[in-house]
Every structure is written in C-alpha cells, then in structure tokens.
C-alpha cells in the first residue's frame, strides 16, 4: 500500500469516528463514510481512489479561480515568511491589511463603500453586520431599532445572529431559542410561492406588500435592518425578479431601515455582475463578503461599510461608538495577502464575463435536459449559480425523495461531475474560470445520471 493510501485510510477512519462533520448527522456519516478528496487541479478534484470529477460546486461556491492558482499560493507562502500573524486590535495593523482595505474600496466605489471590518468567514461577516446595524441605531439615538427582517428560504450562516435571520427551519430548530426580534417575509420565488403567481412584476408587488405590512405591524421605527442575498444560494438559487431589489431599497428607505446585502456567495462575479446588488442597481448600507475573497485558499471575510453607517461612527464622540467586537484573526496578514492576489487574478481573468457566458450556456443546456427528463421540474439561475429542482410529479411539483436524489448524485459523480444536492435540488456553481469543454462534461454527467436514474422518484 502506498504511503498516500495508508494516510488516506487513516483520515477516513478519523472522519467517521472522530469528527462531527458540518451539516451531517454523525450516524449518517457512519453509514455512508465521506468521500476523501485528495487533490485539486484547475476545476477538477480527485478522490483517494484517483477518480477525477469536475467540481461543479467549486467547493462551497467559493473556489472561483479553481485549484491551481499559483499567484495566490505564492502570495500566501511569501506572507508566511514575512509575517505569519499579527493582531489588528487597537494599536496595531499590518501592511497587507492596509493594502487590502484600499484595494477593496476601489472595487466597491460604485456602492459608496468607505470602510471594512475583516472577519474569518461568512458567518462572522453576517454576525458583524447585524451588530454594527444595531450599534448604528444606538449612535443615532434610536435604540428601539433592534429588529431584523429577512427572507424566508434565505441563508446567512450559522452563528446565532445568522441562524436567527436564516429562513429555513433546518438551520434553526435544534438551536432555538434564537435571537429575539427577527422576522421573516415571503421571498419572490416564481416557481413556488404562497400567492400562486409566476408573473415577475406581480410577485414583486405581492412580496413587497407583505414586507410593508410586516414593517407596519412591527413598527418601522423598531427595525434596524433588512438582510438578504441578492440571489439566494443555499435556499435553492432563487433569482428575484429584476425590479425586486430596486423597489425593495425604495421601500426600506421610506422607513429608514438599513439594507444589508449578504454577498457571501454573490460577491466577486458569480452572478455575472461583480456584485449581486450592483447587478440589481442598488447600493446597500452594509455588505457581507467572504468565499471568493480568498477563493478558499485561506479563511477570510469582510463587512463593507457604506457612507451612511460610517458617518454615524465618525460623528460619535462617546464610548458607544467603540467597535467592541473583533476576532483574533480580523485582518490576518496571510488572509489579506491571499485576498490581494485573489482580487488581482479575479480582475485579470475577467471572471465576470465567463460567469455570464458559461452560465447562459449551462442554463440553456439544463433547460434542454428538462425537455427530455420528466423529473426535472424547474431549472433556474443567474451567472454561474444554478439549480435543477427534481420532482416526482411535474404537474403538482412534488419534491423528489431522498433515496432518488442520493442515487442521482452518486450517478453524476461516477459519470464525472461532483454536484451538491440540497434536499431535492441539484446546485451548480462551478469555478468562474471554467472552460466550455468542462461545462460540457458537467452536462454529460448529469444527462447520464438522469438517464440512468431508475426507481421511484418519490422515494
Ligand atoms: C449567503 C451566505 N451567507 C453566509 C454564509 C456563511 O459563510 P461561512 O460558511 O463562511 O461562515 C454562507 C455560506 O454558505 C452563505 O451562503
């Protein structure tokens, strides 16, 4: 047995026996041990048996530049040599942190972003944004504004704040009671909604009417912020109608409510715009960033702080304006070096154009598949962020069962693509450097899997 194999066997053993894996029941992992991913190259990953697949999820929507970006690896290595760590708490900073904050300010000039708070990932960024929103209102002398509104089906990470604004009971039930003062409203999802409408304009009208009703019920002057993803990710890639965000922003403005755009997935090109909110023509007050900021090469996130929020902090001379919030790894020099390299590469490779072009291509291919396979109920997406919703009965949209979905995922993997399955939905979010023939490999693998899928789709 090669040294690599014996090491791999050891880690698989450890995973099942010694690890609580995220988003998994430990006993399910015992029954179906996790795949060991041993190597990555370009848009491909290889398991410990050497099986090669296109990583159609780019890790967790984050490895936007693929696995072989030498510029990022070199930036990390050289920063490790120079300064592997120092704190950014009061009294110190580091060169990469300064550089990154200025680079990001240039990227986010159209959003009128003035400052950044650095974190270790998306959940930290959401937590930070929620806390800053509350602090903002205290600084404004409106301490009653403590509530948060968000969308049903939204996903905002797993800290208590994020879980409280999450719009899916899966992430909430086991951890309740959550943060008081969080309320959820209907998401404009044209395939499934309580209003029974699919017309985009009408759906926006109805969802915003429901939101305004909730604002008035709660009292507009008790609400700190509304948080949403410009395109919902983990909720099943829900793309709001084009007029939703501009009208949402106008409605929030009427009540003075802050808008937090959770751009953890949509930031840096994934939707075919550099930022999701830019694609909708909206300037948020706070933006949560992570994932593609370092493309998975190092854990780093950030909250981008708009002019309105910055102004409140600048105007304050009391202790209330102190940012009594921070992480040991806020502004980590290695993370910042990785992000700087990542941003340079992201711009140089013009990933936004690839996202748009290859996203359109894949979406058309999946829609073509829907003509062939009855179990495809809905195909949707924006840029390189797509979903295929699988049903056992198209007419009434009955979700496909767990066994069927597991079989589909397995068959897709065997046919050469690694896809993520969330409930009865296949999620696709490949790297933004994907080439046409690699897209074709994803389509071919899915086609083979749907063709091979036998058994009861309801099971
Ligand atoms: C929109 C959104 N917000 C927040 C998070 C949490 O990020 P992390 O897993 O890095 O904590 C995620 C993770 O997928 C996300 O999709």
Coordinates of C-alpha atoms in Angstrom, one line a residue, residues 22-454:
X22 CA -20.9 20.1 9.4
X23 CA -24.4 19.8 8.0
X24 CA -24.5 16.0 8.6
X25 CA -25.9 13.6 11.1
X26 CA -23.0 11.7 12.7
X27 CA -24.8 8.4 12.2
X28 CA -25.5 9.0 8.6
X29 CA -21.8 9.6 8.1
X30 CA -21.1 6.2 9.8
X31 CA -23.5 4.5 7.4
X32 CA -22.1 6.4 4.3
X33 CA -18.5 7.4 5.0
X34 CA -17.4 10.7 3.4
X35 CA -15.5 10.8 0.2
X36 CA -11.8 11.7 0.7
X37 CA -10.9 14.5 -1.7
X38 CA -7.2 14.2 -2.1
X39 CA -6.2 16.7 -4.8
X40 CA -7.4 19.6 -6.8
X41 CA -6.3 20.8 -10.3
X42 CA -8.0 23.5 -12.3
X43 CA -11.7 22.9 -12.0
X44 CA -11.2 19.2 -11.1
X45 CA -10.9 17.3 -7.9
X46 CA -9.6 13.8 -7.4
X47 CA -10.6 11.4 -4.7
X48 CA -8.3 9.0 -2.9
X49 CA -9.0 6.3 -5.5
X50 CA -7.8 8.7 -8.2
X51 CA -11.3 9.3 -9.6
X52 CA -11.4 12.7 -11.4
X53 CA -14.5 14.9 -11.4
X54 CA -15.4 18.4 -12.4
X55 CA -16.1 20.2 -9.2
X56 CA -19.4 21.6 -10.2
X57 CA -19.9 23.3 -6.9
X58 CA -16.4 24.9 -6.7
X59 CA -16.1 23.7 -3.1
X60 CA -18.9 25.5 -1.4
X61 CA -19.4 28.2 -4.1
X62 CA -16.0 29.6 -3.2
X63 CA -13.2 28.3 -5.3
X64 CA -14.0 30.7 -8.1
X65 CA -10.5 30.6 -9.5
X66 CA -10.1 26.8 -9.4
X67 CA -7.5 24.8 -7.5
X68 CA -4.3 25.7 -9.4
X69 CA -3.9 29.4 -8.9
X70 CA -0.2 29.8 -8.3
X71 CA -0.3 33.6 -7.7
X72 CA -2.5 33.0 -4.6
X73 CA -0.3 30.2 -3.4
X74 CA 2.8 32.2 -3.8
X75 CA 1.3 35.2 -2.1
X76 CA 0.4 33.1 0.9
X77 CA 3.8 31.4 1.1
X78 CA 5.7 34.7 0.9
X79 CA 3.5 36.3 3.5
X80 CA 4.1 33.4 5.8
X81 CA 7.8 34.1 5.5
X82 CA 7.4 37.8 6.1
X83 CA 4.8 38.0 8.9
X84 CA 2.5 35.0 9.6
X85 CA 0.3 36.8 12.1
X86 CA -0.3 40.0 14.0
X87 CA -3.4 41.4 15.6
X88 CA -5.4 44.3 14.2
X89 CA -6.9 45.2 17.6
X90 CA -6.5 48.7 18.8
X91 CA -2.9 49.9 18.4
X92 CA -1.6 47.7 15.5
X93 CA -2.2 46.9 11.9
X94 CA -0.2 45.3 9.1
X95 CA 0.8 46.2 5.6
X96 CA -1.4 43.6 3.7
X97 CA -4.5 44.7 5.7
X98 CA -3.9 48.4 4.7
X99 CA -3.4 47.4 1.1
X100 CA -6.4 45.2 1.0
X101 CA -8.8 47.8 2.5
X102 CA -7.7 50.3 -0.1
X103 CA -8.0 47.8 -2.9
X104 CA -11.5 46.7 -1.8
X105 CA -12.5 50.4 -1.5
X106 CA -11.7 50.8 -5.2
X107 CA -13.6 47.6 -6.1
X108 CA -16.6 48.9 -4.2
X109 CA -16.5 52.6 -5.2
X110 CA -19.8 52.3 -7.1
X111 CA -21.5 51.1 -3.9
X112 CA -20.0 54.1 -2.0
X113 CA -18.3 51.8 0.5
X114 CA -16.0 53.6 2.9
X115 CA -14.5 51.1 5.3
X116 CA -14.1 47.4 6.0
X117 CA -14.2 45.2 9.1
X118 CA -12.3 42.0 8.5
X119 CA -13.5 38.6 9.7
X120 CA -12.7 34.9 9.2
X121 CA -15.6 33.9 7.0
X122 CA -19.2 34.4 6.0
X123 CA -20.9 33.7 9.3
X124 CA -18.6 36.1 11.1
X125 CA -19.4 38.7 8.4
X126 CA -23.1 38.3 9.0
X127 CA -22.7 38.5 12.7
X128 CA -20.6 41.6 12.4
X129 CA -23.1 43.3 10.1
X130 CA -26.0 42.7 12.4
X131 CA -24.1 44.0 15.4
X132 CA -22.9 47.1 13.5
X133 CA -26.5 47.8 12.4
X134 CA -27.7 47.8 16.0
X135 CA -24.8 49.9 17.1
X136 CA -25.6 52.4 14.2
X137 CA -29.1 53.0 15.6
X138 CA -27.8 53.5 19.2
X139 CA -25.4 56.1 17.9
X140 CA -28.4 57.8 16.1
X141 CA -30.3 57.9 19.4
X142 CA -32.8 55.4 18.2
X143 CA -32.1 52.5 20.5
X144 CA -35.5 51.0 19.9
X145 CA -34.4 49.9 16.4
X146 CA -33.2 46.5 17.3
X147 CA -35.2 44.1 15.0
X148 CA -34.1 42.4 11.8
X149 CA -36.2 41.4 8.8
X150 CA -35.1 38.8 6.3
X151 CA -36.4 36.4 3.6
X152 CA -37.9 33.0 4.1
X153 CA -35.5 30.5 2.4
X154 CA -32.6 32.9 3.0
X155 CA -29.3 31.5 4.3
X156 CA -26.9 33.7 6.4
X157 CA -24.6 31.2 8.1
X158 CA -24.7 29.5 11.4
X159 CA -23.8 31.9 14.2
X160 CA -26.7 32.8 16.5
X161 CA -27.4 36.1 14.7
X162 CA -27.2 34.5 11.2
X163 CA -29.2 31.5 12.3
X164 CA -31.9 33.9 13.6
X165 CA -32.3 35.6 10.3
X166 CA -32.0 32.3 8.3
X167 CA -35.2 31.5 6.6
X168 CA -35.1 27.7 6.8
X169 CA -36.2 25.7 9.8
X170 CA -33.4 23.1 9.2
X171 CA -30.9 25.5 10.4
X172 CA -33.0 26.8 13.3
X173 CA -35.0 24.2 15.1
X174 CA -32.2 22.4 17.0
X175 CA -30.7 25.6 18.3
X176 CA -33.8 27.6 19.4
X177 CA -34.4 29.9 21.1
X178 CA -32.6 32.2 18.7
X179 CA -32.1 35.9 18.8
X180 CA -35.4 37.7 19.6
X181 CA -36.6 40.4 17.2
X182 CA -36.0 38.6 13.9
X183 CA -38.9 38.3 11.5
X184 CA -39.2 36.7 8.1
X185 CA -41.1 37.6 5.0
X186 CA -42.0 36.0 1.7
X187 CA -39.3 35.6 -0.9
X188 CA -40.1 36.4 -4.6
X189 CA -39.7 32.8 -5.9
X190 CA -41.6 32.4 -9.1
X191 CA -41.7 28.5 -9.1
X192 CA -43.1 28.1 -5.6
X193 CA -44.9 30.9 -3.6
X194 CA -47.9 31.2 -1.4
X195 CA -49.5 33.6 -3.7
X196 CA -49.7 31.1 -6.6
X197 CA -48.4 33.6 -9.1
X198 CA -45.5 33.3 -11.6
X199 CA -45.6 36.7 -13.2
X200 CA -42.5 38.6 -12.0
X201 CA -44.0 42.0 -11.7
X202 CA -47.0 40.8 -9.8
X203 CA -44.8 38.7 -7.5
X204 CA -42.7 41.7 -6.6
X205 CA -45.9 43.7 -5.8
X206 CA -47.2 40.9 -3.6
X207 CA -43.9 40.2 -1.7
X208 CA -43.2 43.9 -1.1
X209 CA -46.8 44.4 0.1
X210 CA -46.3 41.6 2.5
X211 CA -43.0 43.2 3.6
X212 CA -44.6 46.6 4.1
X213 CA -47.4 45.0 6.1
X214 CA -44.8 43.4 8.4
X215 CA -42.9 46.6 8.8
X216 CA -46.0 48.4 9.8
X217 CA -47.1 45.6 12.1
X218 CA -43.7 45.7 13.9
X219 CA -43.4 49.4 13.8
X220 CA -40.9 50.8 11.2
X221 CA -39.0 52.6 13.9
X222 CA -38.2 49.3 15.7
X223 CA -36.4 47.8 12.8
X224 CA -32.7 48.1 12.5
X225 CA -32.1 46.3 9.2
X226 CA -33.3 44.1 6.4
X227 CA -30.8 41.4 5.3
X228 CA -31.0 39.4 2.1
X229 CA -28.8 37.6 -0.5
X230 CA -29.1 39.3 -3.9
X231 CA -29.6 35.8 -5.4
X232 CA -30.5 33.3 -2.7
X233 CA -27.9 30.5 -2.7
X234 CA -28.4 27.7 -0.2
X235 CA -32.2 28.3 -0.3
X236 CA -32.1 26.8 -3.8
X237 CA -30.7 29.5 -6.1
X238 CA -33.7 31.8 -6.1
X239 CA -33.3 34.7 -8.5
X240 CA -35.6 37.6 -7.6
X241 CA -37.4 39.5 -10.4
X242 CA -35.3 42.3 -11.8
X243 CA -37.5 45.0 -10.3
X244 CA -37.5 43.5 -6.8
X245 CA -34.2 44.9 -5.3
X246 CA -34.7 48.5 -6.6
X247 CA -38.2 48.5 -5.2
X248 CA -37.1 46.8 -2.0
X249 CA -34.5 49.5 -1.5
X250 CA -37.0 52.3 -2.1
X251 CA -39.4 50.7 0.4
X252 CA -36.7 50.3 3.1
X253 CA -35.6 53.9 2.5
X254 CA -39.2 55.1 3.2
X255 CA -38.9 53.6 6.7
X256 CA -35.2 54.5 7.2
X257 CA -34.3 50.8 7.5
X258 CA -30.7 49.7 6.7
X259 CA -30.1 47.3 3.9
X260 CA -27.5 44.5 4.4
X261 CA -26.6 42.7 1.3
X262 CA -25.3 39.2 2.1
X263 CA -22.9 38.9 -0.8
X264 CA -21.0 35.9 0.6
X265 CA -21.8 33.9 -2.5
X266 CA -22.7 36.6 -5.0
X267 CA -19.7 38.9 -4.4
X268 CA -16.8 39.0 -7.0
X269 CA -18.6 37.9 -10.1
X270 CA -20.6 34.7 -9.5
X271 CA -23.9 36.1 -10.8
X272 CA -22.4 37.7 -13.9
X273 CA -22.1 41.1 -12.2
X274 CA -19.2 42.0 -10.0
X275 CA -21.6 42.1 -7.0
X276 CA -25.1 40.9 -6.8
X277 CA -26.5 44.2 -5.7
X278 CA -24.6 46.0 -8.4
X279 CA -26.4 43.7 -10.9
X280 CA -29.7 44.9 -9.4
X281 CA -28.6 48.6 -9.4
X282 CA -28.8 49.0 -5.6
X283 CA -26.4 50.5 -3.1
X284 CA -26.7 48.6 0.3
X285 CA -25.6 50.1 3.6
X286 CA -23.6 47.1 4.6
X287 CA -22.3 44.2 2.5
X288 CA -21.2 40.8 3.9
X289 CA -18.2 39.3 1.9
X290 CA -16.3 36.1 2.2
X291 CA -15.8 33.0 0.0
X292 CA -14.4 34.3 -3.3
X293 CA -12.5 37.0 -1.5
X294 CA -9.8 34.3 -1.0
X295 CA -11.3 31.6 -3.1
X296 CA -10.9 29.0 -0.3
X297 CA -7.1 29.3 -0.2
X298 CA -7.4 30.9 3.2
X299 CA -10.4 31.7 5.5
X300 CA -11.2 35.4 5.3
X301 CA -14.3 37.6 5.2
X302 CA -15.2 41.2 5.4
X303 CA -18.0 43.6 6.1
X304 CA -18.1 46.5 3.7
X305 CA -19.4 49.6 5.4
X306 CA -21.3 52.3 3.4
X307 CA -21.2 56.0 3.8
X308 CA -24.3 56.3 5.9
X309 CA -23.1 53.9 8.6
X310 CA -19.5 55.3 8.6
X311 CA -20.8 58.8 9.1
X312 CA -22.6 57.8 12.3
X313 CA -19.4 56.4 13.8
X314 CA -17.4 59.4 12.7
X315 CA -19.9 61.8 14.3
X316 CA -19.8 60.0 17.7
X317 CA -17.6 61.0 20.5
X318 CA -18.9 58.7 23.2
X319 CA -17.9 55.2 24.2
X320 CA -20.9 53.9 22.4
X321 CA -19.1 54.3 19.1
X322 CA -16.2 51.9 20.1
X323 CA -16.3 48.8 18.0
X324 CA -16.5 46.4 20.9
X325 CA -16.3 43.5 18.5
X326 CA -13.4 41.7 16.9
X327 CA -11.8 38.4 16.1
X328 CA -8.3 37.2 16.8
X329 CA -8.0 36.7 13.1
X330 CA -9.5 40.0 11.9
X331 CA -7.2 41.4 9.3
X332 CA -5.0 38.3 9.3
X333 CA -1.9 39.2 7.2
X334 CA -1.8 35.9 5.4
X335 CA -5.6 36.1 4.6
X336 CA -5.2 39.6 3.4
X337 CA -2.2 38.6 1.2
X338 CA -4.3 35.8 -0.3
X339 CA -7.2 38.2 -0.9
X340 CA -4.9 40.7 -2.7
X341 CA -3.6 38.0 -5.0
X342 CA -7.1 36.7 -5.5
X343 CA -8.5 40.1 -6.4
X344 CA -5.7 40.7 -8.9
X345 CA -6.3 37.4 -10.6
X346 CA -10.1 37.8 -10.4
X347 CA -9.9 41.1 -12.3
X348 CA -7.2 39.9 -14.7
X349 CA -9.1 36.8 -15.7
X350 CA -12.3 38.8 -16.1
X351 CA -14.3 36.1 -14.4
X352 CA -17.5 38.1 -14.6
X353 CA -17.6 37.6 -18.4
X354 CA -17.0 33.9 -18.1
X355 CA -19.8 33.7 -15.4
X356 CA -22.3 35.3 -17.7
X357 CA -21.3 33.5 -20.9
X358 CA -20.9 30.0 -19.4
X359 CA -23.8 30.5 -17.1
X360 CA -26.1 31.2 -20.0
X361 CA -24.7 28.2 -21.9
X362 CA -25.2 25.8 -19.0
X363 CA -28.7 27.2 -18.2
X364 CA -29.8 26.6 -21.8
X365 CA -28.3 23.1 -21.7
X366 CA -30.1 22.2 -18.5
X367 CA -33.4 23.6 -19.9
X368 CA -32.8 21.3 -22.9
X369 CA -32.5 18.4 -20.4
X370 CA -35.8 19.3 -18.9
X371 CA -37.4 18.6 -22.2
X372 CA -36.0 15.1 -22.0
X373 CA -36.4 14.2 -18.4
X374 CA -39.8 14.4 -16.7
X375 CA -38.3 14.5 -13.2
X376 CA -36.8 18.0 -13.9
X377 CA -39.4 20.3 -12.5
X378 CA -37.5 23.6 -12.8
X379 CA -34.2 25.0 -14.0
X380 CA -33.1 28.4 -12.8
X381 CA -30.0 30.5 -12.2
X382 CA -28.0 33.7 -12.9
X383 CA -24.4 33.6 -14.0
X384 CA -22.7 30.6 -12.7
X385 CA -25.1 30.0 -9.9
X386 CA -27.8 27.5 -11.0
X387 CA -30.3 25.0 -9.7
X388 CA -32.1 22.0 -11.1
X389 CA -35.2 21.2 -9.0
X390 CA -36.1 17.5 -9.2
X391 CA -39.7 16.4 -8.8
X392 CA -41.6 13.1 -8.8
X393 CA -44.7 14.8 -10.3
X394 CA -44.2 17.8 -12.5
X395 CA -47.8 18.9 -12.5
X396 CA -48.0 19.3 -8.8
X397 CA -44.3 19.9 -8.2
X398 CA -43.9 17.1 -5.7
X399 CA -40.3 17.1 -4.5
X400 CA -38.2 14.0 -5.4
X401 CA -37.4 11.7 -2.5
X402 CA -34.1 11.4 -0.6
X403 CA -33.2 8.0 -2.0
X404 CA -33.7 9.1 -5.6
X405 CA -31.6 12.3 -5.0
X406 CA -28.8 10.3 -3.4
X407 CA -28.8 7.9 -6.4
X408 CA -28.7 10.8 -8.8
X409 CA -25.8 12.5 -7.0
X410 CA -23.9 9.2 -7.0
X411 CA -24.5 8.5 -10.7
X412 CA -23.4 12.1 -11.6
X413 CA -20.2 11.6 -9.6
X414 CA -19.5 8.3 -11.3
X415 CA -20.1 10.0 -14.7
X416 CA -17.6 12.7 -13.9
X417 CA -19.1 15.7 -12.1
X418 CA -19.3 16.4 -8.4
X419 CA -22.6 18.2 -7.7
X420 CA -24.2 19.4 -4.5
X421 CA -27.6 18.2 -3.6
X422 CA -29.7 20.2 -1.2
X423 CA -33.0 18.5 -0.5
X424 CA -34.5 17.7 -3.9
X425 CA -32.4 20.4 -5.7
X426 CA -29.2 20.0 -7.5
X427 CA -27.0 23.0 -7.0
X428 CA -24.4 24.0 -9.6
X429 CA -21.8 26.7 -9.0
X430 CA -18.6 25.8 -10.8
X431 CA -15.4 27.9 -10.8
X432 CA -15.6 31.1 -12.8
X433 CA -12.6 30.0 -14.9
X434 CA -14.4 27.0 -16.3
X435 CA -13.9 26.3 -20.0
X436 CA -16.6 25.3 -22.5
X437 CA -15.5 21.6 -22.7
X438 CA -15.6 21.4 -18.9
X439 CA -19.1 22.7 -18.9
X440 CA -19.9 20.0 -21.4
X441 CA -18.5 17.4 -19.0
X442 CA -20.9 18.6 -16.3
X443 CA -23.9 18.4 -18.7
X444 CA -22.9 15.0 -20.0
X445 CA -22.5 13.6 -16.4
X446 CA -25.9 15.0 -15.4
X447 CA -27.5 13.6 -18.6
X448 CA -26.0 10.2 -18.0
X449 CA -27.3 10.3 -14.3
X450 CA -30.8 11.3 -15.2
X451 CA -30.9 8.7 -18.0
X452 CA -29.7 6.0 -15.6
X453 CA -31.9 7.0 -12.7
X454 CA -34.3 4.3 -12.2

